[in-house]
Coordinates of C-alpha atoms and ligand atoms in Angstrom, one line a residue:
M1 CA 15.2 11.6 46.7
I2 CA 16.2 10.3 43.3
R3 CA 14.2 10.6 40.1
I4 CA 14.5 8.0 37.3
T5 CA 12.9 8.9 34.0
E6 CA 12.1 6.8 30.9
L7 CA 11.8 3.5 32.7
A8 CA 9.9 1.3 30.3
L9 CA 7.9 -1.9 31.2
P10 CA 5.4 -4.0 29.2
L11 CA 1.7 -3.0 29.4
D12 CA 0.8 -6.1 31.3
H13 CA 3.6 -6.2 33.8
P14 CA 2.8 -7.4 37.3
A15 CA 3.0 -4.7 40.0
E16 CA 6.2 -6.3 41.5
A17 CA 8.0 -5.8 38.2
L18 CA 8.3 -2.1 38.9
R19 CA 10.4 -2.5 42.1
K20 CA 12.6 -5.1 40.3
A21 CA 13.1 -2.7 37.3
I22 CA 14.2 0.1 39.6
I23 CA 16.7 -2.0 41.4
E24 CA 18.1 -3.3 38.2
R25 CA 18.2 0.2 36.7
L26 CA 20.2 1.5 39.7
K27 CA 22.2 -1.7 40.2
I28 CA 21.4 -1.7 43.9
K29 CA 20.3 -4.4 46.3
D30 CA 16.6 -4.8 47.2
A31 CA 17.2 -3.7 50.8
E32 CA 18.8 -0.4 49.6
L33 CA 15.6 0.7 48.0
L34 CA 13.6 2.3 50.9
D35 CA 10.6 3.7 49.1
F36 CA 9.3 4.8 45.7
T37 CA 6.4 6.5 44.1
V38 CA 5.3 6.7 40.5
F39 CA 5.5 10.4 39.6
K40 CA 4.1 9.8 36.1
R41 CA 3.1 6.9 33.9
S42 CA 2.5 7.4 30.2
Y43 CA 2.5 5.4 27.0
D44 CA 3.3 6.3 23.4
A45 CA 1.0 5.0 20.7
R46 CA 2.2 7.2 18.0
K47 CA 4.2 4.6 16.1
K48 CA 1.8 2.3 14.4
N49 CA 2.3 -1.5 14.8
S50 CA 5.1 -1.1 17.4
E51 CA 4.7 -2.5 20.9
I52 CA 3.1 -0.1 23.4
K53 CA 4.9 0.1 26.7
F54 CA 4.3 2.0 29.9
V55 CA 7.0 4.6 30.5
Y56 CA 7.5 5.6 34.1
I57 CA 9.0 8.5 36.0
I58 CA 9.8 7.2 39.4
D59 CA 10.8 9.2 42.6
L60 CA 12.6 7.1 45.2
K61 CA 14.4 7.0 48.5
A62 CA 17.4 4.8 48.8
N63 CA 20.4 4.3 51.1
N64 CA 23.4 6.3 50.0
E65 CA 21.6 8.4 47.5
E66 CA 24.6 10.6 46.9
R67 CA 26.8 7.6 46.0
I68 CA 24.1 6.3 43.6
L69 CA 23.8 9.8 41.9
A70 CA 27.5 10.0 41.6
R71 CA 27.6 6.7 39.8
F72 CA 25.0 7.9 37.3
N73 CA 26.6 11.4 36.9
D74 CA 26.5 11.1 33.1
D75 CA 23.0 9.6 32.9
T76 CA 20.3 12.2 32.3
H77 CA 17.6 9.8 33.3
V78 CA 18.9 9.4 36.9
R79 CA 18.8 12.8 38.7
P80 CA 18.0 14.3 42.1
A81 CA 14.2 14.5 42.3
P82 CA 12.7 18.1 42.4
D83 CA 10.8 19.1 45.5
T84 CA 7.2 19.1 44.3
N85 CA 5.6 19.8 47.7
Y86 CA 3.4 22.9 48.1
Y87 CA 4.4 25.6 50.7
P88 CA 1.9 28.3 51.6
V89 CA 3.0 31.9 51.2
G90 CA 1.7 33.1 54.5
Q91 CA -0.7 32.7 57.4
A92 CA -3.4 35.1 58.4
P93 CA -3.2 36.6 61.9
A94 CA -5.9 35.3 64.2
N95 CA -7.4 38.8 64.7
L96 CA -7.9 39.5 61.0
T97 CA -11.2 41.3 60.5
E98 CA -11.4 41.9 56.7
R99 CA -12.3 38.8 54.6
P100 CA -11.4 38.3 51.0
L101 CA -14.4 37.7 48.6
V102 CA -14.4 35.0 45.9
I103 CA -16.9 35.4 43.0
G104 CA -17.6 32.0 41.4
F105 CA -17.2 28.5 42.6
G106 CA -15.8 26.7 39.5
P107 CA -12.3 25.1 39.8
C108 CA -10.7 28.6 39.9
G109 CA -12.8 30.0 42.7
L110 CA -12.8 26.6 44.5
F111 CA -9.0 26.6 44.6
A112 CA -8.7 30.3 45.4
A113 CA -11.1 29.8 48.3
L114 CA -9.5 26.6 49.5
L115 CA -6.0 28.0 49.6
L116 CA -7.2 31.2 51.3
A117 CA -9.1 29.1 53.9
Q118 CA -6.0 26.9 54.4
M119 CA -3.9 30.0 55.1
G120 CA -6.5 31.3 57.6
F121 CA -8.1 34.1 55.6
K122 CA -11.7 32.8 55.9
P123 CA -12.9 33.8 52.4
I124 CA -16.6 34.4 51.5
V125 CA -17.6 32.7 48.2
F126 CA -20.5 33.9 46.2
E127 CA -21.8 31.4 43.6
R128 CA -24.8 32.4 41.4
G129 CA -25.8 28.7 40.9
K130 CA -27.0 26.0 43.2
D131 CA -25.1 23.3 45.1
V132 CA -24.1 20.2 43.2
R133 CA -27.2 18.2 44.1
A134 CA -29.8 20.7 43.1
R135 CA -27.8 21.8 40.1
T136 CA -27.6 18.2 38.8
K137 CA -31.4 18.0 38.8
D138 CA -31.7 21.3 37.0
T139 CA -29.1 20.4 34.4
W140 CA -30.8 17.1 33.6
A141 CA -34.2 18.9 33.3
L142 CA -32.8 20.6 30.2
W143 CA -31.4 17.4 28.7
R144 CA -34.5 15.3 29.5
N145 CA -37.4 17.7 29.4
K146 CA -36.2 20.8 27.6
V147 CA -36.5 23.0 30.7
L148 CA -33.7 25.4 31.2
T149 CA -33.0 27.1 34.6
P150 CA -30.9 30.1 33.6
E151 CA -29.1 30.3 37.0
S152 CA -28.5 26.6 37.5
N153 CA -27.2 24.5 34.5
V154 CA -24.0 23.2 32.8
Q155 CA -22.3 26.5 33.2
F156 CA -23.5 27.9 36.5
G157 CA -23.5 26.3 40.0
E158 CA -21.1 24.6 42.4
G159 CA -18.1 23.1 40.6
G160 CA -18.5 25.6 37.7
A161 CA -18.4 24.6 34.0
G162 CA -16.2 21.6 34.6
L163 CA -18.7 19.7 36.8
F164 CA -20.6 18.0 34.0
S165 CA -17.5 17.3 31.9
D166 CA -15.0 14.7 30.8
G167 CA -13.0 15.8 33.9
K168 CA -9.8 15.8 31.9
L169 CA -7.1 17.0 34.3
Y170 CA -4.2 17.9 32.1
S171 CA -3.0 21.1 30.6
Q172 CA -0.1 22.5 28.5
I173 CA 0.6 25.3 31.0
K174 CA 4.2 25.9 32.3
D175 CA 4.1 24.9 36.0
P176 CA 7.6 25.4 37.5
K177 CA 6.2 25.6 41.0
F178 CA 4.2 22.3 40.7
Y179 CA 0.9 24.0 41.5
G180 CA -0.8 21.3 39.3
R181 CA 0.4 18.7 41.8
K182 CA -1.3 20.7 44.6
V183 CA -4.6 20.7 42.6
M184 CA -4.3 16.9 42.1
H185 CA -3.4 16.3 45.7
E186 CA -6.4 18.2 46.9
F187 CA -8.7 16.3 44.5
V188 CA -7.3 13.0 45.8
R189 CA -7.7 14.1 49.4
A190 CA -11.3 14.9 48.6
G191 CA -12.0 11.4 47.1
A192 CA -10.6 11.4 43.5
P193 CA -8.9 8.2 42.4
E194 CA -5.2 8.1 43.4
E195 CA -4.1 7.4 39.9
I196 CA -4.7 11.0 38.8
M197 CA -1.5 11.8 40.6
Y198 CA 0.6 9.9 38.1
V199 CA -1.2 8.9 34.9
S200 CA -0.2 11.1 32.0
K201 CA -3.7 12.1 31.0
P202 CA -5.7 11.8 34.2
H203 CA -9.5 12.3 34.2
I204 CA -12.2 12.0 36.9
G205 CA -15.5 12.0 35.0
T206 CA -18.6 13.8 36.0
F207 CA -20.1 11.7 38.9
R208 CA -16.8 11.5 40.8
L209 CA -16.1 15.1 40.4
T210 CA -19.4 16.0 42.0
G211 CA -18.5 14.2 45.3
V212 CA -15.0 15.7 45.2
V213 CA -16.3 19.3 44.9
S214 CA -18.8 19.0 47.7
T215 CA -16.1 17.5 50.0
M216 CA -13.8 20.5 49.3
R217 CA -16.6 22.9 49.9
E218 CA -17.1 21.4 53.4
E219 CA -13.3 21.8 54.1
I220 CA -13.5 25.5 53.2
R221 CA -16.4 25.8 55.6
A222 CA -14.6 23.8 58.3
L223 CA -11.7 26.2 58.1
G224 CA -14.0 29.2 58.7
G225 CA -14.8 30.1 55.1
E226 CA -18.3 30.7 53.8
V227 CA -19.8 29.4 50.6
R228 CA -23.1 31.0 49.6
F229 CA -25.1 29.5 46.7
E230 CA -27.8 31.3 44.7
S231 CA -25.8 34.5 45.5
K232 CA -25.2 36.3 42.3
V233 CA -23.0 39.3 42.4
T234 CA -24.8 42.0 40.4
D235 CA -22.6 45.0 41.0
F236 CA -19.2 46.2 42.1
I237 CA -18.4 48.9 44.6
I238 CA -15.3 50.7 43.3
E239 CA -14.0 53.9 44.8
D240 CA -11.0 55.8 43.5
G241 CA -9.9 52.8 41.4
R242 CA -10.0 50.5 44.4
M243 CA -12.4 47.6 45.1
Q244 CA -14.5 48.2 48.1
G245 CA -17.0 45.4 47.9
V246 CA -19.9 43.9 45.9
T247 CA -23.6 44.0 45.7
L248 CA -25.7 40.8 45.5
A249 CA -28.9 40.2 43.5
N250 CA -30.9 40.5 46.8
G251 CA -29.5 44.0 47.3
E252 CA -27.1 43.0 50.1
E253 CA -23.7 44.9 50.1
I254 CA -20.6 43.1 51.3
R255 CA -17.5 45.2 51.8
S256 CA -14.0 44.0 51.2
R257 CA -11.0 45.5 49.4
Y258 CA -9.9 42.1 48.1
V259 CA -12.1 40.4 45.5
V260 CA -11.3 37.4 43.3
L261 CA -13.3 37.4 40.1
A262 CA -13.5 33.8 38.9
L263 CA -16.6 34.1 36.7
G264 CA -16.0 31.5 34.0
H265 CA -16.6 32.2 30.3
S266 CA -20.4 32.3 30.3
S267 CA -21.2 35.1 32.8
R268 CA -22.1 37.5 30.1
D269 CA -24.2 39.8 32.3
T270 CA -21.4 40.2 34.8
F271 CA -18.9 40.9 32.0
R272 CA -21.2 43.7 30.9
K273 CA -21.5 45.0 34.5
I274 CA -17.7 45.2 35.1
H275 CA -17.2 46.9 31.8
E276 CA -20.0 49.4 32.7
R277 CA -18.2 50.0 36.0
G278 CA -15.0 50.9 34.1
V279 CA -12.9 47.8 34.9
Y280 CA -10.4 47.3 32.0
V281 CA -11.7 44.6 29.7
E282 CA -10.5 43.7 26.2
A283 CA -11.8 41.3 23.5
K284 CA -9.7 38.2 22.9
P285 CA -9.6 35.3 20.4
F286 CA -11.6 32.1 20.8
A287 CA -12.8 29.4 18.5
V288 CA -16.2 28.3 17.0
G289 CA -17.3 25.1 15.3
F290 CA -19.2 21.9 15.8
R291 CA -19.1 18.7 17.9
I292 CA -18.2 15.6 15.9
E293 CA -19.2 12.0 16.9
H294 CA -17.8 8.7 15.9
P295 CA -18.1 5.2 17.3
Q296 CA -15.4 5.0 20.0
S297 CA -14.3 1.6 18.5
L298 CA -13.2 3.4 15.4
I299 CA -11.0 5.8 17.3
D300 CA -9.6 2.9 19.5
K301 CA -8.7 0.9 16.4
A302 CA -7.0 3.9 14.6
R303 CA -5.0 5.0 17.6
L304 CA -4.2 1.8 19.4
G305 CA -4.2 -0.9 16.6
K306 CA -4.0 -4.3 18.1
Y307 CA -4.1 -2.8 21.6
A308 CA -7.6 -1.4 21.0
G309 CA -9.8 -2.2 24.0
H310 CA -6.8 -3.0 26.2
P311 CA -8.1 -2.5 29.8
E312 CA -4.9 -0.7 30.9
L313 CA -5.3 1.9 28.1
G314 CA -9.0 2.6 28.2
A315 CA -10.8 4.5 25.5
A316 CA -8.4 6.3 23.1
D317 CA -8.3 10.0 22.5
Y318 CA -7.0 12.1 19.6
K319 CA -5.7 15.6 18.8
L320 CA -5.9 17.0 15.3
V321 CA -4.8 20.2 13.6
Y322 CA -5.2 21.4 10.0
H323 CA -4.3 24.7 8.3
A324 CA -6.9 25.4 5.7
K325 CA -6.3 27.3 2.5
N326 CA -8.2 30.3 3.7
G327 CA -5.6 30.7 6.4
R328 CA -7.7 29.3 9.2
A329 CA -6.5 26.8 11.8
V330 CA -9.0 24.0 12.3
Y331 CA -8.4 21.8 15.4
S332 CA -10.0 19.3 17.7
F333 CA -11.0 20.7 21.1
C334 CA -12.0 19.0 24.4
M335 CA -12.0 15.5 23.0
C336 CA -14.2 13.2 25.2
P337 CA -13.5 9.5 24.7
G338 CA -16.5 7.2 25.4
G339 CA -18.7 10.2 26.3
T340 CA -21.7 12.2 25.3
V341 CA -22.4 15.5 23.6
V342 CA -24.2 17.8 26.0
A343 CA -26.5 20.9 25.8
A344 CA -24.4 23.5 27.4
T345 CA -26.5 26.7 27.2
S346 CA -27.0 28.9 30.2
E347 CA -29.4 31.3 28.4
P348 CA -32.9 30.8 27.2
E349 CA -33.4 30.3 23.4
R350 CA -29.8 29.5 22.7
V351 CA -28.0 26.3 21.7
V352 CA -24.4 25.5 22.4
T353 CA -22.7 22.1 22.6
N354 CA -19.9 20.6 24.7
G355 CA -18.8 17.1 25.8
M356 CA -18.8 15.1 28.9
S357 CA -18.1 11.5 30.1
Q358 CA -18.1 9.3 33.2
Y359 CA -14.9 7.9 34.8
S360 CA -15.4 4.6 32.9
R361 CA -15.6 6.4 29.6
N362 CA -17.7 3.5 28.2
E363 CA -20.3 5.2 26.2
R364 CA -20.6 4.1 22.6
N365 CA -19.4 7.3 20.9
A366 CA -16.3 9.5 21.0
N367 CA -16.9 13.2 20.6
A368 CA -14.8 16.3 20.2
G369 CA -15.2 19.9 19.2
I370 CA -13.9 20.6 15.6
V371 CA -13.3 24.3 15.8
V372 CA -11.7 27.2 14.0
G373 CA -9.8 30.0 15.7
I374 CA -11.2 33.5 15.3
T375 CA -9.9 36.9 16.4
P376 CA -11.3 40.2 17.3
E377 CA -9.2 42.0 14.7
D378 CA -10.5 39.9 11.7
D379 CA -13.8 38.4 12.8
F380 CA -15.6 40.4 15.4
P381 CA -14.3 44.0 15.4
G382 CA -15.9 46.4 17.8
G383 CA -15.7 47.0 21.5
P384 CA -14.4 44.7 24.3
L385 CA -17.7 42.9 24.4
A386 CA -18.0 42.2 20.6
G387 CA -17.0 38.6 21.1
V388 CA -19.9 38.1 23.6
E389 CA -22.4 39.5 21.1
F390 CA -20.9 37.4 18.3
Q391 CA -21.4 34.2 20.4
E392 CA -25.0 35.2 21.4
K393 CA -26.0 35.8 17.8
L394 CA -24.6 32.4 16.7
E395 CA -26.2 30.5 19.6
S396 CA -29.6 32.1 18.9
T397 CA -29.4 31.1 15.2
A398 CA -28.5 27.5 16.3
Y399 CA -31.6 27.4 18.5
I400 CA -33.8 28.3 15.6
L401 CA -32.0 25.9 13.2
G402 CA -32.5 23.1 15.8
G403 CA -36.3 23.7 15.9
S404 CA -36.6 26.3 18.7
D405 CA -36.9 23.7 21.5
Y406 CA -33.3 23.2 22.6
C407 CA -32.6 20.4 20.1
A408 CA -29.4 21.0 18.2
P409 CA -29.0 21.3 14.5
G410 CA -27.0 18.5 12.9
Q411 CA -25.6 17.1 9.7
L412 CA -23.9 14.0 8.6
V413 CA -20.2 14.4 7.8
G414 CA -20.6 13.0 4.3
D415 CA -23.4 15.4 3.5
F416 CA -21.6 18.3 5.0
I417 CA -18.5 17.6 2.9
R418 CA -20.7 17.3 -0.2
N419 CA -22.7 20.4 0.8
K420 CA -26.0 18.6 0.9
A421 CA -28.7 18.7 3.7
S422 CA -29.1 15.6 5.8
S423 CA -32.3 13.9 6.5
E424 CA -31.5 10.5 8.0
F425 CA -29.0 9.1 10.5
G426 CA -26.7 6.3 9.5
E427 CA -25.2 3.8 12.0
V428 CA -23.8 6.5 14.3
E429 CA -26.5 7.6 16.8
P430 CA -26.2 11.1 18.2
S431 CA -25.8 11.3 22.0
Y432 CA -26.9 14.9 22.4
K433 CA -30.0 15.3 24.5
P434 CA -32.7 16.5 24.1
G435 CA -32.0 15.6 20.4
V436 CA -30.4 16.5 17.1
R437 CA -32.5 17.7 14.1
L438 CA -30.8 16.9 10.8
G439 CA -30.5 19.5 8.1
D440 CA -28.0 21.9 6.7
L441 CA -25.3 23.5 9.0
N442 CA -24.2 26.1 6.4
P443 CA -26.3 28.9 8.0
S444 CA -25.0 28.1 11.5
L445 CA -21.5 29.6 11.3
P446 CA -19.7 32.2 9.2
K447 CA -18.6 30.9 5.7
Y448 CA -14.9 31.0 6.4
V449 CA -15.5 28.6 9.4
I450 CA -17.7 26.3 7.3
D451 CA -15.2 26.3 4.4
A452 CA -12.2 25.5 6.7
I453 CA -14.0 22.6 8.4
R454 CA -15.3 21.2 5.1
E455 CA -11.7 21.2 3.9
A456 CA -10.2 19.8 7.1
L457 CA -12.5 16.7 7.6
P458 CA -11.1 14.6 4.7
E459 CA -7.6 15.6 5.8
F460 CA -8.4 14.4 9.4
G461 CA -9.7 11.2 7.7
K462 CA -6.1 10.6 6.4
Q463 CA -4.8 10.7 10.0
I464 CA -7.6 8.7 11.6
R465 CA -9.1 6.3 9.2
G466 CA -12.9 6.7 9.1
F467 CA -12.9 10.1 10.7
D468 CA -14.6 11.5 7.6
R469 CA -17.0 8.5 7.3
D470 CA -20.3 9.5 5.8
D471 CA -22.5 8.8 8.9
A472 CA -20.3 10.5 11.5
I473 CA -22.4 13.3 13.0
L474 CA -21.7 17.0 13.3
T475 CA -23.8 18.7 16.0
G476 CA -23.9 22.5 16.2
I477 CA -22.7 24.6 17.6
E478 CA -19.5 25.0 19.7
T479 CA -19.0 28.6 20.7
R480 CA -17.9 28.6 24.3
T481 CA -14.4 27.2 23.7
S482 CA -12.8 29.9 25.9
S483 CA -13.7 33.3 27.1
P484 CA -14.4 36.0 24.5
V485 CA -12.9 38.6 26.9
R486 CA -9.7 39.2 28.9
I487 CA -10.1 41.1 32.1
T488 CA -6.5 42.1 32.0
R489 CA -4.4 42.0 35.1
D490 CA -0.9 43.1 36.0
N491 CA 1.5 40.1 35.8
E492 CA 3.2 40.9 39.1
S493 CA 0.3 41.7 41.6
L494 CA -2.4 39.8 39.5
Q495 CA -4.7 42.8 40.1
S496 CA -6.9 44.3 37.4
L497 CA -4.9 46.9 35.3
N498 CA -7.0 49.7 36.6
T499 CA -8.9 48.4 39.6
R500 CA -6.8 47.7 42.7
G501 CA -8.0 44.9 44.9
L502 CA -9.8 43.1 42.0
Y503 CA -8.1 39.8 41.0
P504 CA -9.5 38.6 37.6
A505 CA -8.8 34.9 37.5
G506 CA -9.5 31.6 35.7
E507 CA -11.1 31.0 32.3
G508 CA -13.5 33.9 32.3
A509 CA -10.8 36.4 32.8
G510 CA -8.7 34.8 30.0
Y511 CA -6.1 33.2 32.3
A512 CA -7.0 29.5 32.1
G513 CA -8.5 27.0 29.7
G514 CA -9.6 23.9 31.5
I515 CA -10.1 22.5 35.0
L516 CA -6.5 22.1 35.9
S517 CA -5.2 25.4 34.6
A518 CA -8.2 27.1 36.3
G519 CA -7.4 25.4 39.6
V520 CA -3.7 26.5 39.2
D521 CA -4.7 30.0 38.5
G522 CA -6.9 30.0 41.6
I523 CA -3.9 29.0 43.7
K524 CA -1.8 31.8 42.1
V525 CA -4.4 34.4 42.8
A526 CA -5.0 33.2 46.4
E527 CA -1.3 33.6 47.0
A528 CA -1.4 37.1 45.5
V529 CA -4.4 38.1 47.7
A530 CA -2.7 36.6 50.8
K531 CA 0.5 38.5 50.2
A532 CA -1.3 41.8 49.6
M533 CA -3.5 41.4 52.7
L534 CA -0.5 40.6 54.8
E535 CA 1.5 43.6 53.4
D536 CA -1.4 46.0 53.9
L537 CA -1.5 44.8 57.5
A538 CA 2.2 45.3 58.1
Ligands
LIG1 P1 -16.1 28.1 35.7 O1 -15.9 26.7 35.9 O2 -17.0 28.5 34.5 O3 -16.8 28.7 37.0 C1 -17.3 30.0 37.1 C2 -18.3 30.0 38.2 O4 -18.6 31.4 38.5 C3 -19.6 29.4 37.8 O5 -20.0 28.4 38.7 C4 -20.7 30.5 37.8 O6 -21.9 30.1 38.2 C5 -20.0 31.5 38.7 N1 -20.4 32.9 38.5 C6 -20.4 33.5 37.3 N2 -20.8 34.8 37.5 C7 -21.1 35.0 38.8 C8 -21.6 36.0 39.5 N3 -21.9 37.2 39.0 N4 -21.9 35.8 40.8 C9 -21.7 34.6 41.4 N5 -21.2 33.6 40.7 C10 -20.9 33.7 39.4 N6 -12.0 21.4 31.1 C11 -11.1 20.4 31.3 O7 -10.0 20.7 31.7 N7 -11.4 19.1 31.1 C12 -12.6 18.7 30.6 O8 -12.9 17.5 30.4 C13 -13.6 19.7 30.4 N8 -14.8 19.4 29.9 C14 -15.8 20.3 29.9 C15 -17.1 19.9 29.6 C16 -18.2 20.9 29.6 C17 -19.6 20.4 29.3 C18 -17.9 22.2 29.8 C19 -19.0 23.3 29.8 C20 -16.6 22.6 30.1 C21 -15.5 21.7 30.1 N9 -14.2 22.0 30.4 C22 -13.3 21.0 30.6 C23 -13.8 23.4 30.6 C24 -13.7 23.7 32.1 O9 -14.9 23.3 32.7 C25 -13.4 25.2 32.4 O10 -12.2 25.5 31.7 C26 -13.3 25.4 33.9 O11 -14.4 25.0 34.6 C27 -13.0 26.9 34.1 O12 -13.0 27.2 35.5 P2 -13.3 28.6 36.1 O13 -13.4 28.3 37.6 O14 -12.4 29.6 35.6 O15 -14.8 28.9 35.5

């Protein structure tokens, strides 16, 4: 296989133009090109007013590949293609009696369970929430009717926190073993659009992700695994520093010496329980702030200029960073083009925001978190769970500021910058359901966060014209940007530092931030469990 990089073609090129461009680039005859696939397609819109082109990475098979490669010996854009296939690390013997347990069925638990099932280990998954269908109903009940179901909501249930999301599937993680390709490949096999394999910023959107997740769950079951919903793990059986099993909310005990802990960042009661049981946990940095909303057309125009609205490019995104005078970094987080701001609490009488979209990304507004990084050392000193308590306090205050009925507190950007309470919306309508109550956001977050965001917004307005327009909306508050704890594990075996057989994984344990990286971490942990089980058998 040969890989060509940096192959540029106009945005509106016909499909056949790609084959022609490859042949011309390699100076070969049409018949010599046997097959090709697009490994990646991206575009660069950073240079204002210049023509936007698609830039391809192509993997291809051709006659006489060695001769072609020799001809392009000095060309760094024509190289042998790396092997991106996934190879399992082992296979369980047919007579295996012990079954690994997976706690949590978000992207991390899903991939851990799927990989273990594919290797023949027949995992048992415990998920505190409901299956996608029932969960969707419960989640909408909060948004439409202000009724929260604490065990079934945006955070808890089949598919985890990423189910009602923008479904962005990219990440900055280093991935030398191409585990990210395995995640994408499994999503496509389960019904995700093919293009996620190659577009540079793939996304699925909420409704498509729901179908994909339930198909993958059925595959785990077909391979002999079990997936149990409404099965909250409430305790851990640990003997002499070794996992021996778990206890469920109904009192049932399930024994296993291999437990994947893929809790997500919102399982505060379970964080408390593992800490109580002596599992090593430490506080870690995260970020807090607001969601900001603008008309999507404003972002498209600023990012894509004359290409705004081009059907091949879709709704534009952005990424912003600013270093405030008080030493704080302010940055955009989880930007959702053409999406909505969602009520993302899992706990009664708390308000927390996040963003989601559909595959089409055609809602009127763009939204993103505008957040400030905070650390345990400077901002929430105390024990390992101090960050959890810090989040809880802020989310309770936001609930009261929003009117104590799950509406969120909000303020217009212009008023926020001028430090004046808001009373009336402008042209931008907030998308957050059940609703936004305008007022003063000053009391919602610590002063250093407010000051840093107040300073950053006009600066962001210099990068994206109109970003600081008066009637853009800030909705509070964003607190669950990542886990407030790390359930630290040993880099080699991926087991807890002090509890053998416990494999902390994914976002809740502090080892992922986003759907893709959580899926990748699930694969890594599944491999570690498989290797340990096979070694213990030998
Ligand atoms: P989670 O997805 O949180 O899954 C953990 C699961 O464990 C949950 O289902 C929970 O119910 C279960 N659980 C917890 N405790 C227990 C227990 N004691 N017993 C049994 N089960 C338990 N990321 C992106 O990459 N792109 C996006 O576009 C994006 N948008 C988002 C939008 C929203 C609204 C939210 C909330 C998040 C979004 N994220 C996005 C973040 C992403 O969802 C998470 O990073 C990802 O889901 C983390 O995966 P995880 O498997 O580690 O944890």
